[in-house]
């Protein structure tokens, strides 16, 4: 945390451009014997009943020190296992290649599809529904940098804090934000439950609001099923088979966008988020470091 505070002070980072980013999986459900090995650590586990990787997506959300959600980066599943994809904008990425003479770097162009791209939202795909190196570079280039430019980020740059996820610490990812005057720093290990603003004030309400329509659909189905069940019992008919509504990725993405829009328009939510930045020490301790105001 001392390094983060020193970066804020030394580089005169404004509160508006003190950012926190967090990735969370949606439509996740624990089920013994139906796990994807690449997803276990992040808690994404498929359900043997009806939830598979096709029903899941990862939401990469970013908030600012003055309160408010900035951009949303949503990742859905695809069948392509390679990082390189087709029909997309090329993003130059440096990949480390270890040789006998030491560690060198070579330029490799990746292609990554995006389904929807606006100034505040990008929907893309990845086989394991995960934020890999190519995805992070795409997020920085097409969302984060664009938002900073549109909001007149000063030439001395912005601060981005996130957890110790392995893709966040690759050479490529470290260099990409630096090229756009973004100081990307990891929070202390095993401290995200106390210091990750997105985890503290955004993740819970976001998941609850996103899954609420699904719960309402299930409640409506239960009422219908109950009436059909007792009607069959009274008339000695065939008892209906329980077949609850299955979550679809289309409805999930739609509910996610509606939930985030509703949360961002809530003045109380924005105030609470700004307070969380102060309480976790992710903004200047006193006043604005650019003006020196107390």
Short mmCIF file of C-alpha atoms in Angstrom, two decimals, residues 94-108 171-172:
data_model
loop_
_atom_site.label_atom_id
_atom_site.label_comp_id
_atom_site.label_asym_id
_atom_site.label_seq_id
_atom_site.Cartn_x
_atom_site.Cartn_y
_atom_site.Cartn_z
CA UNK A 94 4.97 -8.54 -26.84
CA UNK A 95 5.36 -12.15 -25.79
CA UNK A 96 8.38 -13.28 -23.74
CA UNK A 97 10.54 -15.94 -25.40
CA UNK A 98 13.26 -17.48 -23.21
CA UNK A 99 16.48 -18.42 -25.01
CA UNK A 100 19.94 -19.50 -23.99
CA UNK A 101 21.18 -15.92 -24.22
CA UNK A 102 18.57 -14.76 -21.74
CA UNK A 103 14.99 -13.53 -21.96
CA UNK A 104 14.15 -11.74 -25.19
CA UNK A 105 10.98 -10.36 -26.66
CA UNK A 106 9.32 -10.75 -30.02
CA UNK A 107 6.33 -8.96 -31.52
CA UNK A 108 3.30 -11.16 -32.17
CA UNK A 171 5.60 -8.69 -18.96
CA UNK A 172 3.14 -7.92 -21.73
#
